PDB file of C-alpha atoms in Angstrom:
ATOM      1  CA  MET A1012      43.952 -50.564  75.709  1.00 67.00           C
ATOM      2  CA  ALA A1013      47.037 -51.719  77.593  1.00 77.00           C
ATOM      3  CA  ILE A1014      50.099 -49.473  77.417  1.00 91.00           C
ATOM      4  CA  HIS A1015      53.414 -51.071  76.504  1.00 91.00           C
ATOM      5  CA  SER A1016      56.796 -49.354  76.594  1.00 95.00           C
ATOM      6  CA  ASP A1017      60.059 -50.723  75.235  1.00 93.00           C
ATOM      7  CA  TRP A1018      61.929 -48.370  77.584  1.00 97.00           C
ATOM      8  CA  GLY A1019      61.090 -50.245  80.783  1.00 95.00           C
ATOM      9  CA  ASP A1020      60.758 -48.182  83.950  1.00 97.00           C
ATOM     10  CA  TRP A1021      64.026 -46.223  83.934  1.00 97.00           C
ATOM     11  CA  LEU A1022      62.387 -42.835  83.313  1.00 98.00           C
ATOM     12  CA  PRO A1023      59.887 -42.894  86.223  1.00 98.00           C
ATOM     13  CA  ARG A1024      62.679 -44.269  88.425  1.00 98.00           C
ATOM     14  CA  ALA A1025      64.951 -41.382  87.331  1.00 98.00           C
ATOM     15  CA  VAL A1026      62.223 -38.909  88.265  1.00 98.00           C
ATOM     16  CA  GLU A1027      61.664 -40.529  91.643  1.00 97.00           C
ATOM     17  CA  ASP A1028      65.401 -40.707  92.414  1.00 98.00           C
ATOM     18  CA  ALA A1029      66.090 -37.091  91.417  1.00 98.00           C
ATOM     19  CA  ASP A1030      66.914 -34.500  94.071  1.00 97.00           C
ATOM     20  CA  PRO A1031      66.846 -31.214  92.139  1.00 97.00           C
ATOM     21  CA  GLU A1032      68.079 -27.916  93.551  1.00 96.00           C
ATOM     22  CA  GLY A1033      65.341 -26.037  91.682  1.00 97.00           C
ATOM     23  CA  ILE A1034      62.789 -27.464  89.259  1.00 98.00           C
ATOM     24  CA  ALA A1035      63.751 -30.508  87.199  1.00 98.00           C
ATOM     25  CA  VAL A1036      61.778 -30.892  83.962  1.00 98.00           C
ATOM     26  CA  TRP A1037      61.603 -34.056  81.838  1.00 98.00           C
ATOM     27  CA  TYR A1038      60.147 -34.121  78.329  1.00 98.00           C
ATOM     28  CA  LEU A1039      57.896 -37.102  77.612  1.00 98.00           C
ATOM     29  CA  GLY A1040      57.425 -36.501  73.891  1.00 97.00           C
ATOM     30  CA  CYS A1041      54.205 -35.167  72.365  1.00 97.00           C
ATOM     31  CA  ASN A1042      53.300 -32.399  74.860  1.00 98.00           C
ATOM     32  CA  GLY A1043      53.964 -34.330  78.058  1.00 98.00           C
ATOM     33  CA  PHE A1044      56.218 -33.147  80.869  1.00 98.00           C
ATOM     34  CA  VAL A1045      57.154 -34.108  84.421  1.00 98.00           C
ATOM     35  CA  LEU A1046      58.191 -31.435  86.919  1.00 98.00           C
ATOM     36  CA  LYS A1047      59.837 -32.083  90.270  1.00 98.00           C
ATOM     37  CA  ALA A1048      60.858 -29.749  93.085  1.00 98.00           C
ATOM     38  CA  GLU A1049      61.825 -30.969  96.549  1.00 97.00           C
ATOM     39  CA  GLU A1050      59.576 -34.031  97.066  1.00 97.00           C
ATOM     40  CA  THR A1051      56.744 -32.799  94.836  1.00 98.00           C
ATOM     41  CA  THR A1052      56.132 -34.231  91.358  1.00 98.00           C
ATOM     42  CA  LEU A1053      53.528 -33.254  88.809  1.00 98.00           C
ATOM     43  CA  TYR A1054      52.782 -34.499  85.308  1.00 98.00           C
ATOM     44  CA  ILE A1055      51.364 -32.250  82.592  1.00 98.00           C
ATOM     45  CA  ASP A1056      49.601 -33.792  79.566  1.00 98.00           C
ATOM     46  CA  PRO A1057      51.313 -37.210  79.726  1.00 98.00           C
ATOM     47  CA  TYR A1058      50.174 -39.224  76.694  1.00 98.00           C
ATOM     48  CA  LEU A1059      51.329 -42.800  76.239  1.00 98.00           C
ATOM     49  CA  GLY A1060      49.027 -43.902  73.430  1.00 96.00           C
ATOM     50  CA  THR A1061      49.949 -44.644  69.837  1.00 95.00           C
ATOM     51  CA  GLY A1062      47.327 -42.446  68.184  1.00 95.00           C
ATOM     52  CA  ASP A1063      44.653 -43.605  65.759  1.00 93.00           C
ATOM     53  CA  PRO A1064      46.545 -45.179  62.839  1.00 93.00           C
ATOM     54  CA  PRO A1065      46.549 -44.498  59.967  1.00 91.00           C
ATOM     55  CA  ARG A1066      45.114 -41.057  60.777  1.00 93.00           C
ATOM     56  CA  THR A1067      47.467 -40.198  63.637  1.00 95.00           C
ATOM     57  CA  VAL A1068      50.619 -42.314  63.890  1.00 96.00           C
ATOM     58  CA  ARG A1069      52.978 -41.950  66.859  1.00 97.00           C
ATOM     59  CA  MET A1070      56.575 -41.314  65.735  1.00 97.00           C
ATOM     60  CA  VAL A1071      58.368 -41.455  69.119  1.00 97.00           C
ATOM     61  CA  PRO A1072      58.661 -44.265  71.682  1.00 97.00           C
ATOM     62  CA  VAL A1073      56.197 -44.758  74.514  1.00 98.00           C
ATOM     63  CA  PRO A1074      58.545 -43.745  77.350  1.00 98.00           C
ATOM     64  CA  PHE A1075      57.005 -45.741  80.221  1.00 98.00           C
ATOM     65  CA  ASP A1076      54.049 -47.799  81.373  1.00 97.00           C
ATOM     66  CA  PRO A1077      51.785 -45.565  83.511  1.00 97.00           C
ATOM     67  CA  ALA A1078      51.490 -48.346  86.092  1.00 95.00           C
ATOM     68  CA  ASP A1079      55.221 -47.902  86.744  1.00 96.00           C
ATOM     69  CA  VAL A1080      54.678 -44.390  88.136  1.00 97.00           C
ATOM     70  CA  SER A1081      54.648 -44.891  91.905  1.00 96.00           C
ATOM     71  CA  GLU A1082      55.069 -41.277  93.050  1.00 97.00           C
ATOM     72  CA  THR A1083      53.304 -38.136  91.882  1.00 98.00           C
ATOM     73  CA  ASP A1084      51.114 -35.500  93.477  1.00 98.00           C
ATOM     74  CA  ALA A1085      49.132 -34.262  90.489  1.00 98.00           C
ATOM     75  CA  VAL A1086      48.372 -34.727  86.807  1.00 98.00           C
ATOM     76  CA  LEU A1087      47.409 -31.566  84.897  1.00 98.00           C
ATOM     77  CA  ALA A1088      45.566 -31.443  81.559  1.00 98.00           C
ATOM     78  CA  THR A1089      45.559 -28.388  79.300  1.00 98.00           C
ATOM     79  CA  HIS A1090      42.566 -29.349  77.112  1.00 98.00           C
ATOM     80  CA  GLU A1091      40.263 -32.172  76.097  1.00 98.00           C
ATOM     81  CA  HIS A1092      42.032 -33.697  73.056  1.00 97.00           C
ATOM     82  CA  THR A1093      42.962 -37.378  73.255  1.00 97.00           C
ATOM     83  CA  ASP A1094      46.710 -36.757  73.432  1.00 97.00           C
ATOM     84  CA  HIS A1095      46.139 -34.550  76.496  1.00 98.00           C
ATOM     85  CA  VAL A1096      43.294 -36.361  78.294  1.00 98.00           C
ATOM     86  CA  HIS A1097      43.635 -40.131  77.900  1.00 98.00           C
ATOM     87  CA  GLY A1098      42.347 -42.647  80.413  1.00 97.00           C
ATOM     88  CA  PRO A1099      44.785 -45.479  79.630  1.00 97.00           C
ATOM     89  CA  SER A1100      47.716 -43.047  80.035  1.00 98.00           C
ATOM     90  CA  GLN A1101      46.584 -41.068  83.059  1.00 98.00           C
ATOM     91  CA  ALA A1102      44.020 -43.001  85.105  1.00 98.00           C
ATOM     92  CA  PRO A1103      46.521 -45.740  86.105  1.00 97.00           C
ATOM     93  CA  ILE A1104      48.809 -42.997  87.481  1.00 98.00           C
ATOM     94  CA  LEU A1105      45.940 -41.659  89.601  1.00 98.00           C
ATOM     95  CA  GLU A1106      45.022 -45.207  90.635  1.00 97.00           C
ATOM     96  CA  THR A1107      48.525 -46.093  91.832  1.00 97.00           C
ATOM     97  CA  THR A1108      49.518 -42.786  93.434  1.00 98.00           C
ATOM     98  CA  GLY A1109      46.251 -41.272  94.648  1.00 98.00           C
ATOM     99  CA  ALA A1110      47.207 -38.074  92.808  1.00 98.00           C
ATOM    100  CA  THR A1111      44.698 -35.369  91.866  1.00 98.00           C
ATOM    101  CA  PHE A1112      43.761 -34.704  88.233  1.00 98.00           C
ATOM    102  CA  TYR A1113      43.421 -30.967  87.571  1.00 98.00           C
ATOM    103  CA  ALA A1114      41.690 -29.990  84.337  1.00 98.00           C
ATOM    104  CA  PRO A1115      39.154 -27.559  82.812  1.00 98.00           C
ATOM    105  CA  ASP A1116      35.509 -28.584  82.528  1.00 98.00           C
ATOM    106  CA  ASP A1117      35.558 -30.061  79.019  1.00 98.00           C
ATOM    107  CA  SER A1118      38.602 -32.153  79.869  1.00 98.00           C
ATOM    108  CA  LEU A1119      36.867 -33.492  82.978  1.00 98.00           C
ATOM    109  CA  ALA A1120      33.852 -34.340  80.813  1.00 98.00           C
ATOM    110  CA  VAL A1121      36.095 -36.686  78.810  1.00 98.00           C
ATOM    111  CA  ALA A1122      37.353 -38.354  81.995  1.00 98.00           C
ATOM    112  CA  ARG A1123      33.920 -38.636  83.585  1.00 97.00           C
ATOM    113  CA  ASP A1124      31.469 -39.127  80.747  1.00 97.00           C
ATOM    114  CA  GLU A1125      33.359 -40.425  77.723  1.00 97.00           C
ATOM    115  CA  GLU A1126      35.985 -42.633  79.359  1.00 97.00           C
ATOM    116  CA  ASN A1127      34.369 -43.334  82.769  1.00 97.00           C
ATOM    117  CA  TRP A1128      37.591 -43.192  84.723  1.00 98.00           C
ATOM    118  CA  THR A1129      35.865 -43.766  88.069  1.00 97.00           C
ATOM    119  CA  ASP A1130      34.281 -46.987  86.771  1.00 97.00           C
ATOM    120  CA  GLU A1131      37.076 -48.352  84.590  1.00 96.00           C
ATOM    121  CA  TRP A1132      39.872 -47.667  87.102  1.00 97.00           C
ATOM    122  CA  ASP A1133      40.148 -47.321  90.871  1.00 97.00           C
ATOM    123  CA  VAL A1134      39.879 -43.534  90.689  1.00 98.00           C
ATOM    124  CA  GLY A1135      37.689 -41.553  93.066  1.00 97.00           C
ATOM    125  CA  GLU A1136      35.533 -38.588  92.114  1.00 97.00           C
ATOM    126  CA  ASP A1137      37.464 -36.618  94.749  1.00 98.00           C
ATOM    127  CA  GLN A1138      40.594 -37.020  92.590  1.00 98.00           C
ATOM    128  CA  LEU A1139      39.026 -35.014  89.739  1.00 98.00           C
ATOM    129  CA  GLU A1140      39.395 -31.267  90.290  1.00 98.00           C
ATOM    130  CA  GLU A1141      38.022 -28.627  87.937  1.00 98.00           C
ATOM    131  CA  VAL A1142      40.105 -25.533  87.216  1.00 98.00           C
ATOM    132  CA  ALA A1143      39.466 -22.379  85.197  1.00 98.00           C
ATOM    133  CA  GLU A1144      41.341 -19.294  84.099  1.00 98.00           C
ATOM    134  CA  GLY A1145      42.236 -17.115  87.084  1.00 98.00           C
ATOM    135  CA  ASP A1146      42.531 -20.007  89.542  1.00 98.00           C
ATOM    136  CA  THR A1147      45.641 -20.554  91.657  1.00 98.00           C
ATOM    137  CA  PHE A1148      46.270 -23.681  93.691  1.00 98.00           C
ATOM    138  CA  GLU A1149      49.066 -25.376  95.598  1.00 98.00           C
ATOM    139  CA  VAL A1150      50.514 -28.787  94.793  1.00 98.00           C
ATOM    140  CA  GLY A1151      53.102 -29.517  97.451  1.00 98.00           C
ATOM    141  CA  ALA A1152      56.060 -27.227  96.813  1.00 98.00           C
ATOM    142  CA  PHE A1153      54.514 -25.815  93.610  1.00 98.00           C
ATOM    143  CA  THR A1154      52.115 -22.924  93.094  1.00 98.00           C
ATOM    144  CA  VAL A1155      50.080 -23.418  89.917  1.00 98.00           C
ATOM    145  CA  SER A1156      48.216 -20.578  88.194  1.00 98.00           C
ATOM    146  CA  VAL A1157      45.694 -21.196  85.426  1.00 98.00           C
ATOM    147  CA  GLU A1158      45.891 -18.765  82.507  1.00 98.00           C
ATOM    148  CA  PRO A1159      44.101 -18.502  79.147  1.00 98.00           C
ATOM    149  CA  ALA A1160      45.121 -20.341  76.002  1.00 98.00           C
ATOM    150  CA  HIS A1161      44.085 -19.820  72.388  1.00 98.00           C
ATOM    151  CA  ASP A1162      43.540 -23.112  70.569  1.00 97.00           C
ATOM    152  CA  PRO A1163      40.739 -22.887  67.976  1.00 95.00           C
ATOM    153  CA  ASP A1164      40.659 -26.686  67.699  1.00 94.00           C
ATOM    154  CA  ALA A1165      39.830 -27.139  71.410  1.00 97.00           C
ATOM    155  CA  THR A1166      36.615 -26.264  73.245  1.00 97.00           C
ATOM    156  CA  HIS A1167      38.166 -25.096  76.535  1.00 97.00           C
ATOM    157  CA  PRO A1168      41.967 -24.949  76.593  1.00 98.00           C
ATOM    158  CA  VAL A1169      44.024 -23.433  79.405  1.00 98.00           C
ATOM    159  CA  SER A1170      47.689 -22.822  80.066  1.00 98.00           C
ATOM    160  CA  TYR A1171      49.570 -23.348  83.329  1.00 99.00           C
ATOM    161  CA  VAL A1172      52.194 -21.291  85.127  1.00 98.00           C
ATOM    162  CA  VAL A1173      54.076 -23.377  87.699  1.00 98.00           C
ATOM    163  CA  GLU A1174      56.209 -21.557  90.282  1.00 98.00           C
ATOM    164  CA  TYR A1175      58.694 -22.709  92.896  1.00 98.00           C
ATOM    165  CA  ASP A1176      61.263 -20.704  94.855  1.00 97.00           C
ATOM    166  CA  GLY A1177      61.490 -17.844  92.353  1.00 97.00           C
ATOM    167  CA  ARG A1178      61.568 -20.182  89.344  1.00 98.00           C
ATOM    168  CA  THR A1179      58.750 -20.217  86.781  1.00 98.00           C
ATOM    169  CA  PHE A1180      57.638 -22.734  84.146  1.00 99.00           C
ATOM    170  CA  PHE A1181      54.920 -22.123  81.529  1.00 99.00           C
ATOM    171  CA  HIS A1182      53.008 -24.806  79.592  1.00 98.00           C
ATOM    172  CA  GLY A1183      50.716 -23.520  76.873  1.00 98.00           C
ATOM    173  CA  GLY A1184      49.211 -26.815  75.744  1.00 98.00           C
ATOM    174  CA  ASP A1185      48.514 -26.497  72.014  1.00 98.00           C
ATOM    175  CA  THR A1186      47.918 -22.739  72.172  1.00 98.00           C
ATOM    176  CA  LYS A1187      48.535 -20.369  69.303  1.00 98.00           C
ATOM    177  CA  PRO A1188      49.409 -16.682  69.901  1.00 98.00           C
ATOM    178  CA  SER A1189      46.902 -14.939  72.151  1.00 98.00           C
ATOM    179  CA  ASP A1190      45.990 -11.343  72.964  1.00 97.00           C
ATOM    180  CA  GLU A1191      46.340 -12.395  76.622  1.00 98.00           C
ATOM    181  CA  PHE A1192      49.995 -13.346  76.377  1.00 98.00           C
ATOM    182  CA  ALA A1193      51.465  -9.852  76.662  1.00 98.00           C
ATOM    183  CA  ARG A1194      49.730  -9.535  80.044  1.00 98.00           C
ATOM    184  CA  VAL A1195      50.888 -13.009  81.123  1.00 98.00           C
ATOM    185  CA  GLY A1196      54.438 -12.150  80.073  1.00 98.00           C
ATOM    186  CA  GLU A1197      54.352  -8.987  82.177  1.00 98.00           C
ATOM    187  CA  GLN A1198      52.782 -10.710  85.180  1.00 98.00           C
ATOM    188  CA  TYR A1199      55.234 -13.608  85.438  1.00 98.00           C
ATOM    189  CA  ASP A1200      58.988 -13.837  84.969  1.00 98.00           C
ATOM    190  CA  ILE A1201      58.970 -17.048  82.895  1.00 98.00           C
ATOM    191  CA  ASP A1202      62.295 -18.893  83.032  1.00 98.00           C
ATOM    192  CA  LEU A1203      61.283 -21.816  80.790  1.00 98.00           C
ATOM    193  CA  GLY A1204      58.243 -21.892  78.530  1.00 98.00           C
ATOM    194  CA  VAL A1205      56.728 -24.657  76.392  1.00 98.00           C
ATOM    195  CA  LEU A1206      54.786 -24.122  73.170  1.00 98.00           C
ATOM    196  CA  ALA A1207      53.610 -26.686  70.622  1.00 98.00           C
ATOM    197  CA  PHE A1208      55.433 -26.488  67.286  1.00 98.00           C
ATOM    198  CA  GLY A1209      54.897 -28.421  64.074  1.00 98.00           C
ATOM    199  CA  SER A1210      54.525 -28.401  60.339  1.00 97.00           C
ATOM    200  CA  VAL A1211      51.412 -28.298  58.156  1.00 95.00           C
ATOM    201  CA  GLY A1212      50.567 -31.636  56.537  1.00 95.00           C
ATOM    202  CA  ARG A1213      47.839 -33.643  54.859  1.00 95.00           C
ATOM    203  CA  ILE A1214      46.141 -35.719  57.563  1.00 94.00           C
ATOM    204  CA  PRO A1215      43.051 -37.919  57.037  1.00 93.00           C
ATOM    205  CA  ASP A1216      39.879 -36.192  58.202  1.00 91.00           C
ATOM    206  CA  LYS A1217      38.417 -37.661  61.390  1.00 87.00           C
ATOM    207  CA  GLU A1218      35.021 -38.299  59.800  1.00 89.00           C
ATOM    208  CA  THR A1219      35.628 -38.831  56.073  1.00 91.00           C
ATOM    209  CA  ARG A1220      39.206 -40.154  56.347  1.00 90.00           C
ATOM    210  CA  GLU A1221      40.050 -38.109  53.248  1.00 92.00           C
ATOM    211  CA  PRO A1222      43.428 -36.329  53.516  1.00 94.00           C
ATOM    212  CA  LYS A1223      43.135 -32.590  54.142  1.00 94.00           C
ATOM    213  CA  ARG A1224      45.566 -29.772  54.858  1.00 96.00           C
ATOM    214  CA  THR A1225      46.013 -29.732  58.627  1.00 95.00           C
ATOM    215  CA  ARG A1226      47.650 -27.239  60.993  1.00 94.00           C
ATOM    216  CA  TRP A1227      47.380 -28.247  64.648  1.00 96.00           C
ATOM    217  CA  TYR A1228      50.421 -26.482  66.084  1.00 98.00           C
ATOM    218  CA  ASN A1229      52.372 -23.246  65.777  1.00 98.00           C
ATOM    219  CA  ASP A1230      54.568 -22.702  62.753  1.00 97.00           C
ATOM    220  CA  GLU A1231      57.885 -20.875  63.207  1.00 96.00           C
ATOM    221  CA  ASN A1232      56.394 -17.389  63.132  1.00 96.00           C
ATOM    222  CA  GLN A1233      53.487 -18.175  65.442  1.00 97.00           C
ATOM    223  CA  ALA A1234      55.764 -19.905  67.948  1.00 98.00           C
ATOM    224  CA  VAL A1235      58.145 -16.960  68.125  1.00 97.00           C
ATOM    225  CA  GLU A1236      55.284 -14.447  68.347  1.00 98.00           C
ATOM    226  CA  ALA A1237      53.835 -16.257  71.362  1.00 98.00           C
ATOM    227  CA  ALA A1238      57.230 -16.824  73.014  1.00 98.00           C
ATOM    228  CA  SER A1239      58.125 -13.165  72.533  1.00 98.00           C
ATOM    229  CA  ASP A1240      54.825 -11.889  73.960  1.00 98.00           C
ATOM    230  CA  LEU A1241      55.232 -14.235  76.935  1.00 98.00           C
ATOM    231  CA  GLN A1242      58.806 -12.969  77.431  1.00 98.00           C
ATOM    232  CA  PHE A1243      60.319 -16.423  77.813  1.00 98.00           C
ATOM    233  CA  GLU A1244      63.912 -16.556  78.936  1.00 98.00           C
ATOM    234  CA  ARG A1245      64.194 -20.087  77.536  1.00 98.00           C
ATOM    235  CA  PHE A1246      61.792 -21.499  74.937  1.00 98.00           C
ATOM    236  CA  LEU A1247      61.311 -25.260  74.725  1.00 98.00           C
ATOM    237  CA  PRO A1248      59.345 -26.344  71.613  1.00 98.00           C
ATOM    238  CA  SER A1249      57.217 -29.462  72.022  1.00 98.00           C
ATOM    239  CA  HIS A1250      54.941 -31.705  69.919  1.00 98.00           C
ATOM    240  CA  TRP A1251      57.187 -31.430  66.826  1.00 98.00           C
ATOM    241  CA  ASP A1252      58.275 -35.055  67.263  1.00 98.00           C
ATOM    242  CA  MET A1253      54.911 -36.755  67.542  1.00 98.00           C
ATOM    243  CA  TRP A1254      52.610 -37.236  64.562  1.00 98.00           C
ATOM    244  CA  LYS A1255      53.572 -38.598  61.161  1.00 96.00           C
ATOM    245  CA  GLY A1256      53.017 -35.853  58.591  1.00 96.00           C
ATOM    246  CA  LEU A1257      53.230 -33.009  61.121  1.00 97.00           C
ATOM    247  CA  THR A1258      56.772 -33.427  62.433  1.00 97.00           C
ATOM    248  CA  ALA A1259      59.149 -30.468  62.193  1.00 97.00           C
ATOM    249  CA  ASP A1260      62.760 -29.446  62.828  1.00 97.00           C
ATOM    250  CA  PRO A1261      62.893 -27.327  66.016  1.00 97.00           C
ATOM    251  CA  THR A1262      66.436 -26.146  65.258  1.00 97.00           C
ATOM    252  CA  ALA A1263      64.908 -24.015  62.485  1.00 96.00           C
ATOM    253  CA  LEU A1264      63.576 -21.788  65.256  1.00 97.00           C
ATOM    254  CA  HIS A1265      67.112 -20.500  65.940  1.00 95.00           C
ATOM    255  CA  ASN A1266      66.856 -18.319  62.831  1.00 95.00           C
ATOM    256  CA  HIS A1267      63.426 -17.046  63.777  1.00 95.00           C
ATOM    257  CA  VAL A1268      64.228 -16.047  67.379  1.00 94.00           C
ATOM    258  CA  ARG A1269      67.566 -14.423  66.572  1.00 93.00           C
ATOM    259  CA  SER A1270      66.366 -10.807  66.327  1.00 94.00           C
ATOM    260  CA  PHE A1271      63.942 -10.933  69.273  1.00 95.00           C
ATOM    261  CA  ASP A1272      64.766  -9.934  72.856  1.00 95.00           C
ATOM    262  CA  SER A1273      62.641 -12.866  74.028  1.00 96.00           C
ATOM    263  CA  PRO A1274      63.137 -15.749  74.083  1.00 97.00           C
ATOM    264  CA  GLU A1275      66.775 -15.343  75.076  1.00 96.00           C
ATOM    265  CA  ARG A1276      67.572 -18.996  74.439  1.00 96.00           C
ATOM    266  CA  LEU A1277      66.126 -21.927  72.523  1.00 97.00           C
ATOM    267  CA  GLU A1278      66.054 -25.189  74.491  1.00 97.00           C
ATOM    268  CA  VAL A1279      65.782 -28.083  72.015  1.00 97.00           C
ATOM    269  CA  VAL A1280      65.255 -31.431  73.750  1.00 98.00           C
ATOM    270  CA  GLU A1281      64.227 -34.949  72.794  1.00 98.00           C
ATOM    271  CA  ILE A1282      61.925 -37.397  74.514  1.00 98.00           C
ATOM    272  CA  GLY A1283      63.399 -38.514  77.854  1.00 98.00           C
ATOM    273  CA  ASP A1284      65.678 -35.476  78.248  1.00 98.00           C
ATOM    274  CA  ARG A1285      65.905 -33.484  81.474  1.00 98.00           C
ATOM    275  CA  VAL A1286      66.439 -29.743  81.797  1.00 98.00           C
ATOM    276  CA  ASP A1287      66.681 -27.736  85.013  1.00 98.00           C
ATOM    277  CA  ILE A1288      65.346 -24.383  86.117  1.00 98.00           C
TER     278      ILE A1288
END
């Protein structure tokens, strides 16, 4: 499936032209992000598909064509779901840039076995790198640590802690609160953390297509519990904008975080926005 964006190539050009003092972070909608420090760029969970209408219907623009990404060092996936591992969104980035795809085993199984990235695109097996909880690896200026995630809907989810020059970014994928997060919060001084947030809605079942009550992401209380345990300084909610029937208002989180020491600040952004650490 070819990707088409009405936004042209301004967002990948903005990333490539940026010269951040610390870490620059762009939100791609859904749960996708781009991070840049010095000359190093990495993408986390970039998804540029439109879903599976009428079951999942994309509610935000497709921000760029993946073929327009000419510079990146790595693409990271948190888990195996389609809006986190998606050949048409991610393989062209690897093809053009030669970047490495870092992902847990079940996510790599999608790339290798279900979508045949190495056959369908000019992607080498050496560009597919398996990671697991406890791993730490370097991507240019960044140090990336792989930590646990708790997502009952996924078979092997992970979270990522990305560090550069005393600055720390956390991406939890679609995780819910976890018994591991108090330890993670103590171990890292997280300046900006991302957690998926959304409402509960009636979404057609994948097999029967009959509508059923569906919760894929944190509600207000779950999001704040996880952010508090992780001791975020700034909490950036994601995924609330994406699927018809599961969208939510992230400003509602202001009332929920008010009495907690962490997070200290709520960072509400829209697709295409940049924040800095």
